[in-house]
mmCIF file with all atom_site columns, C-alpha atoms and ligand atoms in Angstrom:
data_model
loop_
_atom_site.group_PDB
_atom_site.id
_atom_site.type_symbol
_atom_site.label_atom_id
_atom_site.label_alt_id
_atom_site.label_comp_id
_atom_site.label_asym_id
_atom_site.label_entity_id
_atom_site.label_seq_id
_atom_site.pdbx_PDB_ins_code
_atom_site.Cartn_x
_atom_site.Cartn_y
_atom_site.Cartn_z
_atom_site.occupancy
_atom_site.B_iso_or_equiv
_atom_site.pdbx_formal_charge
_atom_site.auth_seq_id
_atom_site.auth_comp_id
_atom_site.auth_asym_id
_atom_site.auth_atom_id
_atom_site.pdbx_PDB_model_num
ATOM   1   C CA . UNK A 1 1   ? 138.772 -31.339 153.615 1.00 57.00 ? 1   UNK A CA 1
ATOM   2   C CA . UNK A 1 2   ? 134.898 -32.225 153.070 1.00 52.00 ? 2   UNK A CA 1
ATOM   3   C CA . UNK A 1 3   ? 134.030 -35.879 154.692 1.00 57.00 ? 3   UNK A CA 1
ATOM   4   C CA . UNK A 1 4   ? 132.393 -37.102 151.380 1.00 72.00 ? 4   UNK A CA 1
ATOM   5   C CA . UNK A 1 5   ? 135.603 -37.144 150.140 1.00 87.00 ? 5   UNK A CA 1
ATOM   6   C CA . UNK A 1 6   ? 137.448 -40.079 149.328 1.00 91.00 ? 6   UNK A CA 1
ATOM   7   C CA . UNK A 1 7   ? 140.924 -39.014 148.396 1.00 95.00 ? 7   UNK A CA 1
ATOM   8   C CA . UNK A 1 8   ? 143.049 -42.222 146.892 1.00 96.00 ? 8   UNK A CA 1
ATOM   9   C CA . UNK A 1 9   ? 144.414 -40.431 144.428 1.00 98.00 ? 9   UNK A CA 1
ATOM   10  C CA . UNK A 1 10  ? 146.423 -37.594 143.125 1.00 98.00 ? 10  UNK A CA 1
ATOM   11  C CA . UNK A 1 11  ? 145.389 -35.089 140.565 1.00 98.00 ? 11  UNK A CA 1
ATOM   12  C CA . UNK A 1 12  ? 147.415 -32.482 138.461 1.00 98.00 ? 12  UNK A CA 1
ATOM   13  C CA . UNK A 1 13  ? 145.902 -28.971 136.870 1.00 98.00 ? 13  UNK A CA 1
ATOM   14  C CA . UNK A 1 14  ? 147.655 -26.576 135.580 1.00 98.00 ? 14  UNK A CA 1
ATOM   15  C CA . UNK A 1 15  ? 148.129 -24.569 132.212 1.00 96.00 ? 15  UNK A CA 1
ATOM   16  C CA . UNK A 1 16  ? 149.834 -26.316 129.057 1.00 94.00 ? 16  UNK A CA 1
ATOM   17  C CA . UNK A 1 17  ? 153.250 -26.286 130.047 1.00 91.00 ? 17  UNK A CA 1
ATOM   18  C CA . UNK A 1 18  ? 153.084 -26.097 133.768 1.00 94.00 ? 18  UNK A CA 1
ATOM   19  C CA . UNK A 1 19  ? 154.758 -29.182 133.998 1.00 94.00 ? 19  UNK A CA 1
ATOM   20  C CA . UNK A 1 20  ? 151.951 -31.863 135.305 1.00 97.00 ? 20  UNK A CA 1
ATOM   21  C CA . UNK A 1 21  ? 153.666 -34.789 132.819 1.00 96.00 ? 21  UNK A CA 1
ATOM   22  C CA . UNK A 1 22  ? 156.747 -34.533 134.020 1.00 96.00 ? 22  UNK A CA 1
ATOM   23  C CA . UNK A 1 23  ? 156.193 -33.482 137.580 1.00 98.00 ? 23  UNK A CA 1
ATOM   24  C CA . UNK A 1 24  ? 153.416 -36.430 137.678 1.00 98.00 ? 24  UNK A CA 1
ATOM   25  C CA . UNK A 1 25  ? 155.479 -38.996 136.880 1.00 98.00 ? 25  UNK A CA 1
ATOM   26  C CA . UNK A 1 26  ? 158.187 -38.022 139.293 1.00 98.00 ? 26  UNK A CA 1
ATOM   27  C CA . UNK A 1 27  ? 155.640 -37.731 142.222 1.00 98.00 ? 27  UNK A CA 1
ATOM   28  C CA . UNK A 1 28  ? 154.037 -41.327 141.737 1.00 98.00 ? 28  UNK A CA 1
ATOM   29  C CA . UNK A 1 29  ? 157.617 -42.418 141.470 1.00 98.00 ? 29  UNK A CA 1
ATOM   30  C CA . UNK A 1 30  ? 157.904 -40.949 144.991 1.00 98.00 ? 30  UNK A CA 1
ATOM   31  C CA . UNK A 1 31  ? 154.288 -42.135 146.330 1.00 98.00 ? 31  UNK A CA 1
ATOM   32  C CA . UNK A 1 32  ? 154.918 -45.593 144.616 1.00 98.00 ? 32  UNK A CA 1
ATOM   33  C CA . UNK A 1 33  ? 151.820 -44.838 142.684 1.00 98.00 ? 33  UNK A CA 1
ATOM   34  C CA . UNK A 1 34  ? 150.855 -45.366 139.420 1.00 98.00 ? 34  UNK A CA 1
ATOM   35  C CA . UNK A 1 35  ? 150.797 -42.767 136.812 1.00 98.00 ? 35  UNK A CA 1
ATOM   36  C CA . UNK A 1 36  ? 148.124 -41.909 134.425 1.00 97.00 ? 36  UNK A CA 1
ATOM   37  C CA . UNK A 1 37  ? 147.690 -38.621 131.563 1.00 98.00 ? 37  UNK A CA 1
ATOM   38  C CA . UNK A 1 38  ? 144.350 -37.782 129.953 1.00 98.00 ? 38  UNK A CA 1
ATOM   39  C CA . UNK A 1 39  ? 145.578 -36.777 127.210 1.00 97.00 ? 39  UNK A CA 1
ATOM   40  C CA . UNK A 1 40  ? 147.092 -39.994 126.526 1.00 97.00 ? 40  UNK A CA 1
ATOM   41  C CA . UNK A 1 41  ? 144.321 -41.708 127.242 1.00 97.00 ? 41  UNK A CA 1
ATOM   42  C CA . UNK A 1 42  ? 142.169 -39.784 125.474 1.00 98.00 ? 42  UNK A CA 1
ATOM   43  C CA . UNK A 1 43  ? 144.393 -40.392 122.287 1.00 97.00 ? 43  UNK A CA 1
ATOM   44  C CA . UNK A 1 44  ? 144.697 -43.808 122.656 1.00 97.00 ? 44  UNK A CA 1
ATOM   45  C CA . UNK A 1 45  ? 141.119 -44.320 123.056 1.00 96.00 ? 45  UNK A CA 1
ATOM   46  C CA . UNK A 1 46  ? 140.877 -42.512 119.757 1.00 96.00 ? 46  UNK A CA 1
ATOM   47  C CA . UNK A 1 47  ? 143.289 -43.787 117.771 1.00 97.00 ? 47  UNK A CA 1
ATOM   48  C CA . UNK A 1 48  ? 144.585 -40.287 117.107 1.00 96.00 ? 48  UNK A CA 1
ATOM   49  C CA . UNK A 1 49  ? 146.609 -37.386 117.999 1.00 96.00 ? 49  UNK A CA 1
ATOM   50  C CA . UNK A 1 50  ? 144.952 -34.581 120.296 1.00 96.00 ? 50  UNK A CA 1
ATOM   51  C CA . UNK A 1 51  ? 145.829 -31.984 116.948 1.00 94.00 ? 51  UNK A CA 1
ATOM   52  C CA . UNK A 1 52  ? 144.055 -34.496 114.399 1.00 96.00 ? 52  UNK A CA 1
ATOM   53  C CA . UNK A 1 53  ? 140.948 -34.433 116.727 1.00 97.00 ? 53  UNK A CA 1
ATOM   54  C CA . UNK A 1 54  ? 140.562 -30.990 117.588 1.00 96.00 ? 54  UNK A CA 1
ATOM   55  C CA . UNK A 1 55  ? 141.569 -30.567 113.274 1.00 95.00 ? 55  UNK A CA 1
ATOM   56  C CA . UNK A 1 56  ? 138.845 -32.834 112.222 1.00 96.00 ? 56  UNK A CA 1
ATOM   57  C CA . UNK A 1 57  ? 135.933 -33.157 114.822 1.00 97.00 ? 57  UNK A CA 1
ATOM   58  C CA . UNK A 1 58  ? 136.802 -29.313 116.527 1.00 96.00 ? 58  UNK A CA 1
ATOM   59  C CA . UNK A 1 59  ? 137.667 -28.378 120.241 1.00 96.00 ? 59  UNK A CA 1
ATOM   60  C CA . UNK A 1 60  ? 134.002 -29.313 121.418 1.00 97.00 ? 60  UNK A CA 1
ATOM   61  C CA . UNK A 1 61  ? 134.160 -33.121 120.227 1.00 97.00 ? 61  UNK A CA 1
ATOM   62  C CA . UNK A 1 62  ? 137.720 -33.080 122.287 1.00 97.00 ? 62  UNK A CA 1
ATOM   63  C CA . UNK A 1 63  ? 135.975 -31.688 125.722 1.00 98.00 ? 63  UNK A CA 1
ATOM   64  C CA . UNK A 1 64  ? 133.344 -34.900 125.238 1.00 98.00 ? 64  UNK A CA 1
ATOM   65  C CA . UNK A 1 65  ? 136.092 -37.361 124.794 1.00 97.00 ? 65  UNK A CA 1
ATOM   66  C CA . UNK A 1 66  ? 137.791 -35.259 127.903 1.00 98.00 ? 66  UNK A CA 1
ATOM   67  C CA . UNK A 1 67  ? 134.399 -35.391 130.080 1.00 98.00 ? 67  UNK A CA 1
ATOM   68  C CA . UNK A 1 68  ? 134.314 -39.344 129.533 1.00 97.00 ? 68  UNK A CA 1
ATOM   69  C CA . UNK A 1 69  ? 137.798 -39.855 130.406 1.00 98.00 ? 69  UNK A CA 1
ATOM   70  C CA . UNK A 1 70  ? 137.693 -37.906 133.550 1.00 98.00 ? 70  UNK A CA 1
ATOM   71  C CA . UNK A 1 71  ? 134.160 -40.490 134.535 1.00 97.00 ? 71  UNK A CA 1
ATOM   72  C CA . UNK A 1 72  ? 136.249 -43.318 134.188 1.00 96.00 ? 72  UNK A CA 1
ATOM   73  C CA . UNK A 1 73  ? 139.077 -42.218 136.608 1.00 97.00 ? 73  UNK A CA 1
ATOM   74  C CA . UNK A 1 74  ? 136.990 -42.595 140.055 1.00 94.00 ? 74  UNK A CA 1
ATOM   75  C CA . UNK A 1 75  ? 137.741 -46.499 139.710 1.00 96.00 ? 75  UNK A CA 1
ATOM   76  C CA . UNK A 1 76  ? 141.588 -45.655 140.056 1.00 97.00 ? 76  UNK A CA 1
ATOM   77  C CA . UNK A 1 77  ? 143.292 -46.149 143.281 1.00 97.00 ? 77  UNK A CA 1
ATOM   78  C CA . UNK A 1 78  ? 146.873 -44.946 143.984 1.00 97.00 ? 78  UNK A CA 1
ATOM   79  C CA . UNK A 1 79  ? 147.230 -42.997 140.618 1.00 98.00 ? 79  UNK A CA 1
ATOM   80  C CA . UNK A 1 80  ? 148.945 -40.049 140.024 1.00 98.00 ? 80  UNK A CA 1
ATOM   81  C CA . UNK A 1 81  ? 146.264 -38.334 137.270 1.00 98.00 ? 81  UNK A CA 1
ATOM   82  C CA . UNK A 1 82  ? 148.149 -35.795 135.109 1.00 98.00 ? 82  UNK A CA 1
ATOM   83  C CA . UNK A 1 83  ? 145.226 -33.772 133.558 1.00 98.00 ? 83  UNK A CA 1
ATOM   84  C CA . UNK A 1 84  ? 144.900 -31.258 130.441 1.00 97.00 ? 84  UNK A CA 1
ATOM   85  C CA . UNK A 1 85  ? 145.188 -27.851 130.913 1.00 97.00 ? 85  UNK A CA 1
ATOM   86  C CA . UNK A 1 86  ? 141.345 -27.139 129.993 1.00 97.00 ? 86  UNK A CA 1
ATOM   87  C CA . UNK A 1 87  ? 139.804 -29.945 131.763 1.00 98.00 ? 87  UNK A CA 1
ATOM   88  C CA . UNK A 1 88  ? 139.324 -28.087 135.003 1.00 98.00 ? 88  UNK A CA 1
ATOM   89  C CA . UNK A 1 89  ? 137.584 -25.390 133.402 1.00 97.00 ? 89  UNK A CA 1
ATOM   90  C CA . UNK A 1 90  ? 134.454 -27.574 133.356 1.00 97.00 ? 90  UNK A CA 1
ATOM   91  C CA . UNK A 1 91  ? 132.988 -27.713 136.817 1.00 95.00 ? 91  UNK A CA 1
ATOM   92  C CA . UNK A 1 92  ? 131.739 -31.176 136.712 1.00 97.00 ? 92  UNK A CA 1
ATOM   93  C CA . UNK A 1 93  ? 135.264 -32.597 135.649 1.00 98.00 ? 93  UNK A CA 1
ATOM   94  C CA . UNK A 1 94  ? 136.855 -30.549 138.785 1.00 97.00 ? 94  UNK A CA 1
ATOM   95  C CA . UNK A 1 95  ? 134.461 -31.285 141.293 1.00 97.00 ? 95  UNK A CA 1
ATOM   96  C CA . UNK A 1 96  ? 134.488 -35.150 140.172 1.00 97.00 ? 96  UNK A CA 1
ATOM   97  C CA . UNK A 1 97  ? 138.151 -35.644 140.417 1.00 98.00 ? 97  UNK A CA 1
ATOM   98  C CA . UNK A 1 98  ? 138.083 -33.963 143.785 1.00 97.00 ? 98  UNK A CA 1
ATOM   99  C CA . UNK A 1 99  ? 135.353 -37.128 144.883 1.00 96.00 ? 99  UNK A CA 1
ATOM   100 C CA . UNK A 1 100 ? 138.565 -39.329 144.639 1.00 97.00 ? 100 UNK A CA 1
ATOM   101 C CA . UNK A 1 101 ? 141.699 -37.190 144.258 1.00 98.00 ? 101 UNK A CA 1
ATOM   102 C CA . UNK A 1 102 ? 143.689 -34.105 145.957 1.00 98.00 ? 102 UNK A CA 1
ATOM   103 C CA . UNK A 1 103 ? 143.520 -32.116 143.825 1.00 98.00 ? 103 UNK A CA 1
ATOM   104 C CA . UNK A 1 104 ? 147.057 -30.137 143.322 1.00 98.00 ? 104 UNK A CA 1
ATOM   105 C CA . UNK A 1 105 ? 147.581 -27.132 140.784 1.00 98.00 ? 105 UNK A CA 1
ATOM   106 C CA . UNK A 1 106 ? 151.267 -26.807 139.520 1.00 98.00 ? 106 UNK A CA 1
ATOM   107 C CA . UNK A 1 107 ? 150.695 -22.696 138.661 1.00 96.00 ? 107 UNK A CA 1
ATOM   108 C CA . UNK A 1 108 ? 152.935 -20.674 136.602 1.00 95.00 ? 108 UNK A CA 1
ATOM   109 C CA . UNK A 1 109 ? 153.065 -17.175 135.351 1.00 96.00 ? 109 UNK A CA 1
ATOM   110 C CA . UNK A 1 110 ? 152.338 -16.422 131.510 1.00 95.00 ? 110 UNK A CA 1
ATOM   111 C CA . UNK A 1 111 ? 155.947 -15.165 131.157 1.00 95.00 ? 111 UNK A CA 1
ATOM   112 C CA . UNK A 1 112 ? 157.151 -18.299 132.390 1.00 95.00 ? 112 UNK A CA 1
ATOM   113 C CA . UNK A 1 113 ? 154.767 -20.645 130.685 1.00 95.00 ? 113 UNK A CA 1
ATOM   114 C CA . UNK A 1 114 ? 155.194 -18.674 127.049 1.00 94.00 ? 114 UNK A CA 1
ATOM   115 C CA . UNK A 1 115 ? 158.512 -19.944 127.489 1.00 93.00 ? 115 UNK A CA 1
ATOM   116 C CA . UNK A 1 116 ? 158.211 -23.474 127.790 1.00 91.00 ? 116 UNK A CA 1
ATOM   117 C CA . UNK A 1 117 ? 155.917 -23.760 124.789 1.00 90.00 ? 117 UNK A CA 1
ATOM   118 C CA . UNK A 1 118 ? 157.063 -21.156 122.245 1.00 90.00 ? 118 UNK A CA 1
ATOM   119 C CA . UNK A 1 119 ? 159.037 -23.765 120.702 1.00 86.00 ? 119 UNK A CA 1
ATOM   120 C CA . UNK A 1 120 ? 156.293 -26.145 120.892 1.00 85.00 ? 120 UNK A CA 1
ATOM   121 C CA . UNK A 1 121 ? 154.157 -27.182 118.004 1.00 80.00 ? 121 UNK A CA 1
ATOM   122 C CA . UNK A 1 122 ? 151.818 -30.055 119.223 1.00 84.00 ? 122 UNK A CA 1
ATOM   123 C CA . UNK A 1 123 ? 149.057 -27.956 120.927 1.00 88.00 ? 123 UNK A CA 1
ATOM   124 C CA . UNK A 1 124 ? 146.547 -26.676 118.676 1.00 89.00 ? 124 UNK A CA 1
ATOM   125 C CA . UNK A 1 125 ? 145.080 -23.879 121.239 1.00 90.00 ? 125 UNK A CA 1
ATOM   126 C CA . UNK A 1 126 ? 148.590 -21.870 120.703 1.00 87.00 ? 126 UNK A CA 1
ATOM   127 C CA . UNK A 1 127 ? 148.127 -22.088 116.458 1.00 87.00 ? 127 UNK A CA 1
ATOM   128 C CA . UNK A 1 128 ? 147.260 -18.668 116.695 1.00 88.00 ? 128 UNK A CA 1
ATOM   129 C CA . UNK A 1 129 ? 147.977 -15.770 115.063 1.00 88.00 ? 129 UNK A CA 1
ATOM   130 C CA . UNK A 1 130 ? 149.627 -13.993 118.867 1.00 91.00 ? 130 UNK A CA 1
ATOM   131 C CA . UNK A 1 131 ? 149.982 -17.401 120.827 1.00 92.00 ? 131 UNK A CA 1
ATOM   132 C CA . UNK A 1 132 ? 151.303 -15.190 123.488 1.00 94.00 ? 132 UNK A CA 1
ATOM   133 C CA . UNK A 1 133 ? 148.305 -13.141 123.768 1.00 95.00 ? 133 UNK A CA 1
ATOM   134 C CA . UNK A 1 134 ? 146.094 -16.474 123.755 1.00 94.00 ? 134 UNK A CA 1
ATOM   135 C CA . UNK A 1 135 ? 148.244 -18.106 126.635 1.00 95.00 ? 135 UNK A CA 1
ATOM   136 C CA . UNK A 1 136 ? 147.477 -14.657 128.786 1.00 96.00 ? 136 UNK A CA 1
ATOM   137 C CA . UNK A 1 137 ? 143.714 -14.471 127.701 1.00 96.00 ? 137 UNK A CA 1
ATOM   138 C CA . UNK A 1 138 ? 142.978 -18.164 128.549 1.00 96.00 ? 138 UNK A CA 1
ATOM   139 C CA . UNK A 1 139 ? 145.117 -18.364 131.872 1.00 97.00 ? 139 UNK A CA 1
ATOM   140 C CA . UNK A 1 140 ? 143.030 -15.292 132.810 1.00 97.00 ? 140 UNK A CA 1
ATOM   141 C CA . UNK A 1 141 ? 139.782 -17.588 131.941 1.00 97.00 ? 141 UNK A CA 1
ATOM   142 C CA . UNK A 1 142 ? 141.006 -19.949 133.644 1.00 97.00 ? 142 UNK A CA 1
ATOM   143 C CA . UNK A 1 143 ? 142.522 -18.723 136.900 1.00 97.00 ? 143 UNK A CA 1
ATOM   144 C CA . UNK A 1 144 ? 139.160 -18.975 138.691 1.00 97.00 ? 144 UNK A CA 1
ATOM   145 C CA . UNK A 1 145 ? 138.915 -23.025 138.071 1.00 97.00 ? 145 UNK A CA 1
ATOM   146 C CA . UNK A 1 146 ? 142.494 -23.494 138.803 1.00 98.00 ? 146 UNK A CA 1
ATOM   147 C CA . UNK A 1 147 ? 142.397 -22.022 142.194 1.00 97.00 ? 147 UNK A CA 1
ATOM   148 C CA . UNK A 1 148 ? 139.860 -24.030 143.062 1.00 97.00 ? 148 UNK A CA 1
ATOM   149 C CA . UNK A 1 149 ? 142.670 -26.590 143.567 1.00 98.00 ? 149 UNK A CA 1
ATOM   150 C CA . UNK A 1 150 ? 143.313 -28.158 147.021 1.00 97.00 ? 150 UNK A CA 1
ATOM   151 C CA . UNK A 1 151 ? 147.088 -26.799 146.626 1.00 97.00 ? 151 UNK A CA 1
ATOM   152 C CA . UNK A 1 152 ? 148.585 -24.747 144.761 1.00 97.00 ? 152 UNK A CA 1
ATOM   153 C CA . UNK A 1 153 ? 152.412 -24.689 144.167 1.00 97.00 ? 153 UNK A CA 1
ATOM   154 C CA . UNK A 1 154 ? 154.027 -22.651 142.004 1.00 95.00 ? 154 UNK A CA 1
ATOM   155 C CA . UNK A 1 155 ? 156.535 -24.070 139.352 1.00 95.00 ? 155 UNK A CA 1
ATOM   156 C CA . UNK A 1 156 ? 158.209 -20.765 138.375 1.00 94.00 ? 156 UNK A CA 1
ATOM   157 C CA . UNK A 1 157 ? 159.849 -20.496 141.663 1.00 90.00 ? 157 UNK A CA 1
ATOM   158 C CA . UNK A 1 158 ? 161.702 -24.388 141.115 1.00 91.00 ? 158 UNK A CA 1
ATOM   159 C CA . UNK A 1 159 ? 162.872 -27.048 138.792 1.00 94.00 ? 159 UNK A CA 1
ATOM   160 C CA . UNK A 1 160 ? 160.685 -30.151 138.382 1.00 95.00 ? 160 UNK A CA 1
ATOM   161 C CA . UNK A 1 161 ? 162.088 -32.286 141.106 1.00 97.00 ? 161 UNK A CA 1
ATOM   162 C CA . UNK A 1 162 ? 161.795 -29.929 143.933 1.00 97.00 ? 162 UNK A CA 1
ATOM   163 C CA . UNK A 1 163 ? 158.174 -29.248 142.721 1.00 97.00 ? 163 UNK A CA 1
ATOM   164 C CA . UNK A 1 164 ? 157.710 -32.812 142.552 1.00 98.00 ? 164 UNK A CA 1
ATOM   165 C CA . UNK A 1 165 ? 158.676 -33.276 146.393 1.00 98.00 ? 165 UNK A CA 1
ATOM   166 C CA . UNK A 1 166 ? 156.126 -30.546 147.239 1.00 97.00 ? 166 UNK A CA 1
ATOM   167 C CA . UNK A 1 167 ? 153.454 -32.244 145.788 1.00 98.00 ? 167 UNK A CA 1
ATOM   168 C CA . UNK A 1 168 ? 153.892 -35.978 147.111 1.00 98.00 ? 168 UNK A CA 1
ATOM   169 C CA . UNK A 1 169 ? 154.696 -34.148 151.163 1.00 97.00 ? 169 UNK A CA 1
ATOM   170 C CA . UNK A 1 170 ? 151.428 -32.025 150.623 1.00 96.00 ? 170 UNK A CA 1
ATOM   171 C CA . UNK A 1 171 ? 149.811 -35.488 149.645 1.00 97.00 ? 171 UNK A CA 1
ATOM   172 C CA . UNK A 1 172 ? 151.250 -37.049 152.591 1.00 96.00 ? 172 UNK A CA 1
ATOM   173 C CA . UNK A 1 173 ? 149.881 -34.389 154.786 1.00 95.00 ? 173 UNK A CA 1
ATOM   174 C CA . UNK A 1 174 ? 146.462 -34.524 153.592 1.00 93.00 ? 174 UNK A CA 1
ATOM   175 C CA . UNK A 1 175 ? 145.962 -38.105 154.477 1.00 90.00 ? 175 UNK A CA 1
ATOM   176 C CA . UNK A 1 176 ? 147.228 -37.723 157.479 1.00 84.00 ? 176 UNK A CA 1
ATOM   177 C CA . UNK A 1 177 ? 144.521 -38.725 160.242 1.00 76.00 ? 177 UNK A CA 1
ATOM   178 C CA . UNK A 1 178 ? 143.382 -35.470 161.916 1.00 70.00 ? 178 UNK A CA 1
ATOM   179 C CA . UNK A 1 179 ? 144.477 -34.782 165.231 1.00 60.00 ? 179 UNK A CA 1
HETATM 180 C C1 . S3P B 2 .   ? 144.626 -28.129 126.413 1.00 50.87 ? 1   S3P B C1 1
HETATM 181 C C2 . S3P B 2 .   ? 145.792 -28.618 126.945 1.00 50.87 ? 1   S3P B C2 1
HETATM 182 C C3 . S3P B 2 .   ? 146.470 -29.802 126.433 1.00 50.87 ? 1   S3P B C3 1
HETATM 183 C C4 . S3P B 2 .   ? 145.472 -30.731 125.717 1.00 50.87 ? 1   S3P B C4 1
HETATM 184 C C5 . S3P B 2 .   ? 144.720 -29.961 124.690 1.00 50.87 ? 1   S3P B C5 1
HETATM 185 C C6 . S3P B 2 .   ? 143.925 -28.798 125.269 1.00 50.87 ? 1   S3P B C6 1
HETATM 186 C C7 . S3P B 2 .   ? 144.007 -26.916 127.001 1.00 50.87 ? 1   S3P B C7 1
HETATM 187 O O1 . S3P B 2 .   ? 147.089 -30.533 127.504 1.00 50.87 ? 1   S3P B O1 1
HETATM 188 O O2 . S3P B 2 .   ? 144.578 -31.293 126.630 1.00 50.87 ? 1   S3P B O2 1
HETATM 189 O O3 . S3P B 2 .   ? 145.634 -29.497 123.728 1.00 50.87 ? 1   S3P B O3 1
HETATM 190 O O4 . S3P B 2 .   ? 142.815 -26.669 126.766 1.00 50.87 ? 1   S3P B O4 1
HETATM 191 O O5 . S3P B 2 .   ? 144.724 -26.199 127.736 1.00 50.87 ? 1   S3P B O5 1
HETATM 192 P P1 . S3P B 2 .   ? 148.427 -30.020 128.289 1.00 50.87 ? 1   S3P B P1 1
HETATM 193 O O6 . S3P B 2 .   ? 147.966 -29.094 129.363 1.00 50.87 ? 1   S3P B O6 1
HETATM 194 O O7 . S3P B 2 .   ? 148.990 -31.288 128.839 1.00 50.87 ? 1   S3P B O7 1
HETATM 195 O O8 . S3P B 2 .   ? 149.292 -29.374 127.268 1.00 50.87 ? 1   S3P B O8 1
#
């Protein structure tokens, strides 16, 4: 781990449907942390849904509102920071959360990930005509920024909880004082 790093926090990448909500709010549960989503913030900040933003002001507008969100984050302390699946894939957004934050990547397979959000209507990347396709094109994109992560653990392997105690013992073991 680099020196300049600060690490208070925790922070989750991973593809739509990898889990980070669910798993993050679990883990600061175990840490006794808070918990914090950038989508959510990102919504609430504009007073609408991530599908009416990306509708009316286009994916673009979304990844400014994303890059903003992600500046304000270095003032958290304790937080578990569950993160959209395209925010890592801008440099600057991974290596700033990595100034504060371990940075942990839940990782699943497209198999497994296509069937967690087939049924699922509220991401507007998957309105495509072969969603399928699109999940395996833009994990591919992505599988470069994601593996940039401090850890990786793969979800497809266990349920939420057991993920969830992976991430908060690999947390525990990176702030603990070198030997
Ligand atoms: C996106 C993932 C979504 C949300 C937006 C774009 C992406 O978050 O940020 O729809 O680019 O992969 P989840 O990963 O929480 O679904």
């Amino acid at each position: 781990m680099h020196s300049d790093r600060h690490i208070v926090n925790l922070a989750l990448i991973g593809f739509m449907g990898a889990g980070k909500t669910s798993v993050g709010r679990l883990v600061a549960e175990l840490l006794g942390f808070d918990f914090m989503d950038t989508d959510d913030l990102i919504q609430a900040r504009a007073g609408r849904t991530i599908s009416e933003i990306f509708a009316t002001d286009g994916e673009p507008a979304f990844r400014e509102l994303e890059r903003q969100v992600v500046e304000g984050l270095s003032t958290c302390r304790q937080t578990v920071i569950s993160t959209g699946g395209g925010l890592p894939a801008f440099s600057e957004n991974l290596a700033k959360l990595k100034s504060h934050a371990l940075v942990v990547c839940l990782w699943s397979s497209p198999e497994k990930i296509w069937e967690r959000v087939r049924h699922q209507s509220h991401r507007p990347l998957l309105l495509d005509a072969d969603p399928q396709q699109k999940v395996r094109d833009l994990l591919a994109a992505r599988e470069p920024f994601y593996k940039q992560a401090d850890v990786l653990v793969n979800t497809d392997i266990r349920g939420l909880r057991e993920v969830a105690h992976q991430v908060a013992l690999q947390f525990r073991l990176a702030l603990r004082p070198e030997r």
